[in-house]
Amino acid sequence: MTKIEPIRVNVARQFTKLPGARYIKLGPFSGQEFREKFLIEPLRQGNTVIVELDGVRGYGSSFLDEAFGGAVRELDLDIEDALRRLRVETTVKSWQLDVEEYIRTAKNNPSSTRT
Amino acid sequence: MTDAPQKSAVSASSASTSASAANFTPQFDTSKTSHSPKDATKTTSDKTSGASACIVLKDAGICTAAESSSFFNTMLPSVVSGVLVVVGWYVVNKAQANRERRKQIREYVTDLATDLDDIETLAIDYHTKERDVAKEHELISKLGRFEKACSILPRFLDRQTCFKAVLPEKLNIDGERLQQLRKAMTLRHFADEHTAAIVANDDLIQELGLAAGEMQEVLKSVLIEALD
C-alpha cells in the first residue's frame, strides 16, 4: 500500500512574507486567498496539509481564523479530522495555538467566513 | 679502617704528577662502585625522585614502606592543590559566564517590555481612531516580531549543558498569553471590521490592556528569574 505524503505549504516562500487581512476584497494576500489557493483543494481530496508558518512578518488573528477556521467551515470538516489533516509547523508557539483554536472553534463561529 | 679509602682517594687525585698513578689500584673503584641492595635503593630513589620507581622497588622488596610514603608527603598535596585550582577556576569561570548571560537576558527582556508598551500604545491608537491601513500593517509587523522574540528567549540557554544561568522552564513565555494578546489586538474591530473609532473605555480596549498587562507580568517574572 502506498503512503500518501502530506502536502507541505510554506507561506513565506509560496504565498507571501506579508500576510494581509481576512478577505480578498480587503487587499492582497488575505486569509481567504490563502485558503482558496492552498488548503481547500488538497483537503477536499482527502490529503493532509502541513503549513509552515515561519518566515513571515507576522499574522493577524483574522488571517489565521479565515484561512484555517474558514477551511473547516467551508468543507464542513469534522473537527478531529481537520486537526489531523490540517497541521502547522512554526517556532512561534502562539501561532500554533491560535490555529488549533480556530480549527476547534470554527463551527462555533459560522458567520465569520464570508466571500 | 675508614681512612684507607680516603687515603686512596687523595693519592688518586694527585695521580697526574706522581708515578703512583700508574699503579692505580682498583681499591678506590671498588669502594665507590660496590653496591649493597640498600645503596642501590638509595641511589635510584635519589636520581628519579619518582614515586613509581620507589613503588616498584618496594614491590621488589628493596624499598621500605617509609620511603614509599614520601610520595604521599610530597607529591600528593601538590596534585590535590593543583586539582583544586583547576576546579576552582572552572567554577569561577562558569559563574562569571552565567552572570554575564543573565545580564544579557535582563537586557533582552527589558527591550521586550518596551516593545510591548509600544505595541499596546499603537493598538489603542489604531482602535480608537479612524481606520488606518498603515497602522494595521505596523501592528501586525510589530506583534509578529514580538512573538518571535519571545519564542527565541529559551535559546539563551543553548549550548549550556550544565550550570545553566536560569532554569530553562522560566524562560518559556506562555504561548497562550501571546495568543490572547494578539487576539485582543487583531481579531475583532480589525481591518474591514474597523468601521469607526471606538471609545477608550470600550470592552475591546479593556481586554487589550488586560492582555498587555498580563504579558508584562510574564516578562517581569522572567526578569526576576534572571537577577543575580
XYZ file of N, CA and C in Angstrom, chain B residues 22-150:
387
model
N 100.380 5.313 37.866
C 100.465 4.098 37.055
C 100.067 2.875 37.844
N 100.306 2.976 39.133
C 99.954 1.835 39.974
C 98.589 2.014 40.637
N 97.738 2.661 39.922
C 96.398 2.957 40.452
C 95.667 1.657 40.760
N 95.371 1.526 42.025
C 94.775 0.261 42.444
C 93.263 0.307 42.316
N 92.692 -0.827 42.039
C 91.231 -0.870 41.924
C 90.507 -0.684 43.240
N 91.274 -0.521 44.307
C 90.648 -0.381 45.622
C 89.683 0.811 45.673
N 90.122 1.910 45.005
C 89.300 3.107 45.012
C 87.951 2.858 44.299
N 88.077 2.263 43.103
C 86.871 1.990 42.331
C 85.965 1.011 43.028
N 86.587 0.069 43.622
C 85.795 -0.965 44.288
C 84.952 -0.361 45.391
N 85.616 0.557 46.135
C 84.869 1.120 47.264
C 83.710 2.002 46.783
N 83.863 2.636 45.595
C 82.789 3.528 45.091
C 81.686 2.784 44.360
N 82.064 1.691 43.727
C 81.064 1.020 42.878
C 80.433 -0.199 43.500
N 80.962 -0.572 44.618
C 80.337 -1.747 45.225
C 78.950 -1.370 45.718
N 77.959 -2.206 45.330
C 76.555 -1.896 45.689
C 76.006 -2.932 46.616
N 75.610 -2.442 47.738
C 74.756 -3.275 48.568
C 73.330 -2.986 48.107
N 72.358 -3.872 48.368
C 70.963 -3.587 47.971
C 70.482 -2.257 48.525
N 70.928 -1.912 49.714
C 70.468 -0.675 50.323
C 70.970 0.542 49.534
N 72.281 0.451 49.119
C 72.849 1.553 48.332
C 72.101 1.727 47.016
N 71.791 0.593 46.413
C 71.097 0.658 45.123
C 69.761 1.352 45.255
N 69.056 1.025 46.274
C 67.751 1.641 46.504
C 67.901 3.140 46.666
N 68.852 3.501 47.482
C 69.065 4.913 47.787
C 69.401 5.701 46.505
N 70.343 5.130 45.738
C 70.801 5.832 44.536
C 69.660 6.021 43.541
N 68.917 4.953 43.280
C 67.816 5.025 42.319
C 66.753 6.011 42.778
N 66.487 5.934 44.076
C 65.454 6.807 44.606
C 65.868 8.267 44.486
N 67.141 8.543 44.732
C 67.623 9.927 44.653
C 67.559 10.453 43.229
N 67.959 9.575 42.280
C 68.037 10.029 40.901
C 66.651 10.323 40.324
N 65.733 9.428 40.556
C 64.432 9.604 39.903
C 63.483 10.482 40.712
N 63.620 10.387 42.007
C 62.673 11.075 42.902
C 61.248 10.748 42.522
N 61.062 9.694 41.845
C 59.726 9.385 41.356
C 59.061 8.350 42.209
N 57.779 8.540 42.336
C 57.022 7.617 43.154
C 56.968 6.248 42.525
N 56.857 6.234 41.215
C 56.669 4.951 40.553
C 57.876 4.049 40.737
N 59.037 4.662 40.600
C 60.250 3.867 40.768
C 60.327 3.306 42.175
N 59.973 4.121 43.120
C 60.054 3.705 44.516
C 59.046 2.597 44.807
N 57.876 2.752 44.203
C 56.843 1.735 44.425
C 57.278 0.412 43.829
N 57.875 0.502 42.651
C 58.370 -0.718 42.001
C 59.415 -1.382 42.880
N 60.332 -0.571 43.376
C 61.385 -1.130 44.217
C 60.820 -1.692 45.513
N 59.810 -1.022 45.989
C 59.197 -1.520 47.219
C 58.537 -2.865 46.971
N 57.870 -2.951 45.828
C 57.241 -4.217 45.481
C 58.279 -5.323 45.329
N 59.454 -4.893 44.847
C 60.516 -5.875 44.663
C 61.232 -6.196 45.980
N 60.817 -5.555 47.034
C 61.402 -5.833 48.340
C 62.658 -5.046 48.624
N 62.958 -4.043 47.820
C 64.189 -3.297 48.044
C 63.900 -1.831 48.383
N 62.644 -1.514 48.701
C 62.301 -0.154 49.100
C 61.417 -0.247 50.328
N 61.725 0.536 51.320
C 60.970 0.424 52.568
C 59.653 1.169 52.454
N 58.721 0.827 53.325
C 57.414 1.497 53.351
C 57.578 2.972 53.652
N 58.551 3.274 54.491
C 58.766 4.674 54.863
C 59.162 5.510 53.645
N 59.987 4.883 52.782
C 60.419 5.630 51.598
C 59.267 5.806 50.605
N 58.448 4.756 50.451
C 57.338 4.881 49.505
C 56.317 5.906 49.977
N 56.184 6.079 51.274
C 55.198 7.043 51.758
C 55.651 8.479 51.542
N 56.907 8.647 51.115
C 57.356 10.008 50.846
C 56.547 10.628 49.708
N 56.020 9.790 48.805
C 55.163 10.279 47.730
C 53.935 10.998 48.287
N 53.357 10.361 49.290
C 52.139 10.955 49.857
C 52.459 12.247 50.611
N 53.687 12.312 51.104
C 54.052 13.517 51.857
C 54.425 14.677 50.946
N 54.963 14.368 49.784
C 55.467 15.451 48.930
C 54.611 15.687 47.688
N 54.299 14.637 46.936
C 53.610 14.817 45.669
C 52.105 14.996 45.821
N 51.515 14.219 46.701
C 50.052 14.233 46.798
C 49.478 15.621 47.114
N 50.029 16.339 48.092
C 49.486 17.688 48.348
C 49.567 18.586 47.119
N 50.638 18.441 46.358
C 50.774 19.267 45.150
C 49.693 18.909 44.132
N 49.477 17.594 43.969
C 48.480 17.148 42.999
C 47.087 17.632 43.424
N 46.790 17.467 44.714
C 45.464 17.864 45.211
C 45.264 19.369 45.040
N 46.271 20.143 45.396
C 46.106 21.597 45.275
C 45.981 21.999 43.805
N 46.689 21.280 42.938
C 46.572 21.554 41.505
C 45.155 21.288 41.008
N 44.601 20.168 41.421
C 43.232 19.826 41.013
C 42.249 20.872 41.551
N 42.466 21.284 42.813
C 41.568 22.288 43.397
C 41.640 23.610 42.639
N 42.827 23.963 42.214
C 42.988 25.215 41.454
C 42.195 25.133 40.143
N 42.303 23.989 39.461
C 41.596 23.828 38.177
C 40.087 23.850 38.393
N 39.630 23.112 39.411
C 38.182 23.075 39.691
C 37.692 24.475 40.076
N 38.458 25.146 40.907
C 38.092 26.499 41.324
C 38.012 27.453 40.156
N 38.971 27.342 39.258
C 38.954 28.200 38.059
C 37.708 27.931 37.239
N 37.370 26.643 37.078
C 36.210 26.278 36.265
C 34.923 26.855 36.873
N 34.786 26.700 38.189
C 33.565 27.167 38.862
C 33.444 28.692 38.748
N 34.533 29.384 39.005
C 34.506 30.850 38.934
C 34.217 31.312 37.512
N 34.839 30.646 36.560
C 34.631 30.990 35.155
C 33.169 30.791 34.743
N 32.617 29.663 35.173
C 31.221 29.367 34.860
C 30.287 30.391 35.498
N 30.557 30.709 36.764
C 29.708 31.675 37.472
C 29.760 33.035 36.783
N 30.927 33.414 36.346
C 31.091 34.691 35.658
C 30.323 34.696 34.331
N 30.454 33.584 33.594
C 29.752 33.473 32.298
C 28.241 33.504 32.509
N 27.771 32.829 33.546
C 26.331 32.810 33.820
C 25.835 34.185 34.230
N 26.644 34.903 34.982
C 26.261 36.254 35.396
C 26.113 37.145 34.153
N 27.041 36.979 33.253
C 27.008 37.759 32.011
C 25.771 37.389 31.191
N 25.474 36.093 31.160
C 24.323 35.624 30.388
C 23.017 36.156 30.992
N 22.946 36.150 32.325
C 21.740 36.678 32.979
C 21.576 38.167 32.683
N 22.690 38.856 32.627
C 22.625 40.281 32.302
C 22.047 40.472 30.891
N 22.520 39.636 29.955
C 22.007 39.698 28.582
C 20.503 39.425 28.550
N 20.095 38.432 29.338
C 18.665 38.083 29.377
C 17.853 39.264 29.917
N 18.364 39.896 30.970
C 17.645 41.046 31.550
C 17.496 42.171 30.520
N 18.572 42.426 29.807
C 18.510 43.495 28.798
C 17.502 43.148 27.693
N 17.544 41.880 27.300
C 16.649 41.416 26.240
C 15.190 41.554 26.681
N 14.918 41.113 27.919
C 13.538 41.161 28.418
C 13.089 42.607 28.621
N 13.995 43.468 29.056
C 13.652 44.891 29.208
C 13.266 45.484 27.853
N 14.016 45.110 26.817
C 13.673 45.578 25.465
C 12.302 45.056 25.036
N 12.034 43.795 25.387
C 10.730 43.210 25.038
C 9.602 43.988 25.713
N 9.833 44.340 26.976
C 8.806 45.085 27.717
C 8.567 46.452 27.075
N 9.634 47.080 26.620
C 9.498 48.378 25.938
C 8.723 48.209 24.631
N 9.068 47.158 23.886
C 8.355 46.880 22.626
C 6.865 46.661 22.888
N 6.587 45.927 23.962
C 5.184 45.637 24.286
C 4.431 46.930 24.597
N 5.073 47.833 25.304
C 4.451 49.140 25.584
C 4.107 49.853 24.276
N 5.076 49.822 23.346
C 4.850 50.479 22.040
C 3.673 49.836 21.307
N 3.645 48.515 21.345
C 2.579 47.788 20.633
C 1.213 48.122 21.236
N 1.177 48.173 22.564
C -0.088 48.480 23.234
C -0.560 49.889 22.855
N 0.372 50.824 22.876
C 0.028 52.211 22.516
C -0.481 52.273 21.079
N 0.223 51.564 20.196
C -0.153 51.554 18.783
C -1.543 50.942 18.596
N -1.795 49.837 19.292
C -3.079 49.144 19.149
C -4.221 50.021 19.654
N -4.012 50.662 20.787
C -5.069 51.537 21.323
C -5.319 52.698 20.360
N -4.239 53.226 19.841
C -4.344 54.333 18.894
C -5.123 53.900 17.651
N -4.801 52.702 17.158
C -5.469 52.189 15.954
C -6.970 52.022 16.198
N -7.308 51.397 17.299
C -8.720 51.086 17.534
C -9.546 52.314 17.926
N -8.925 53.301 18.513
C -9.705 54.457 18.973
C -9.728 55.603 17.948
N -9.162 55.336 16.774
C -9.215 56.357 15.710
C -9.810 55.743 14.448
N -9.960 56.559 13.448
C -10.463 56.045 12.170
C -9.475 55.029 11.607
N -9.997 54.150 10.766
C -9.144 53.079 10.248
C -7.941 53.631 9.491
N -6.793 53.049 9.797
C -5.549 53.445 9.130
C -4.829 52.152 8.719
N -4.796 51.890 7.419
C -4.225 50.630 6.924
C -2.735 50.512 7.260
N -2.033 51.640 7.199
C -0.606 51.605 7.529
C -0.389 51.146 8.974
N -1.256 51.595 9.865
C -1.146 51.187 11.279
C -1.478 49.698 11.446
N -2.399 49.237 10.623
C -2.730 47.798 10.668
C -1.478 46.967 10.373
N -0.818 47.363 9.299
C 0.394 46.638 8.903
C 1.479 46.750 9.972
N 1.615 47.947 10.499
C 2.635 48.162 11.529
C 2.340 47.311 12.767
N 1.067 47.245 13.111
C 0.679 46.474 14.293
C 0.972 44.984 14.099
N 0.597 44.470 12.952
C 0.856 43.051 12.677
C 2.356 42.779 12.674
N 3.074 43.698 12.058
C 4.522 43.513 11.953
C 5.192 43.526 13.330
N 4.840 44.520 14.137
C 5.457 44.622 15.467
C 5.050 43.463 16.369
N 3.804 43.081 16.235
C 3.310 41.962 17.034
C 4.023 40.658 16.638
N 4.184 40.471 15.338
C 4.893 39.278 14.850
C 6.324 39.243 15.349
N 6.972 40.391 15.297
C 8.359 40.467 15.775
C 8.436 40.176 17.265
N 7.474 40.691 17.996
C 7.447 40.480 19.439
C 7.253 38.997 19.765
N 6.344 38.365 19.045
C 6.085 36.939 19.294
C 7.316 36.096 18.976
N 7.976 36.449 17.879
C 9.182 35.690 17.516
C 10.277 35.919 18.548
N 10.400 37.155 19.002
C 11.430 37.467 20.003
C 11.182 36.698 21.300
N 9.920 36.558 21.672
C 9.586 35.794 22.877
C 9.921 34.307 22.685
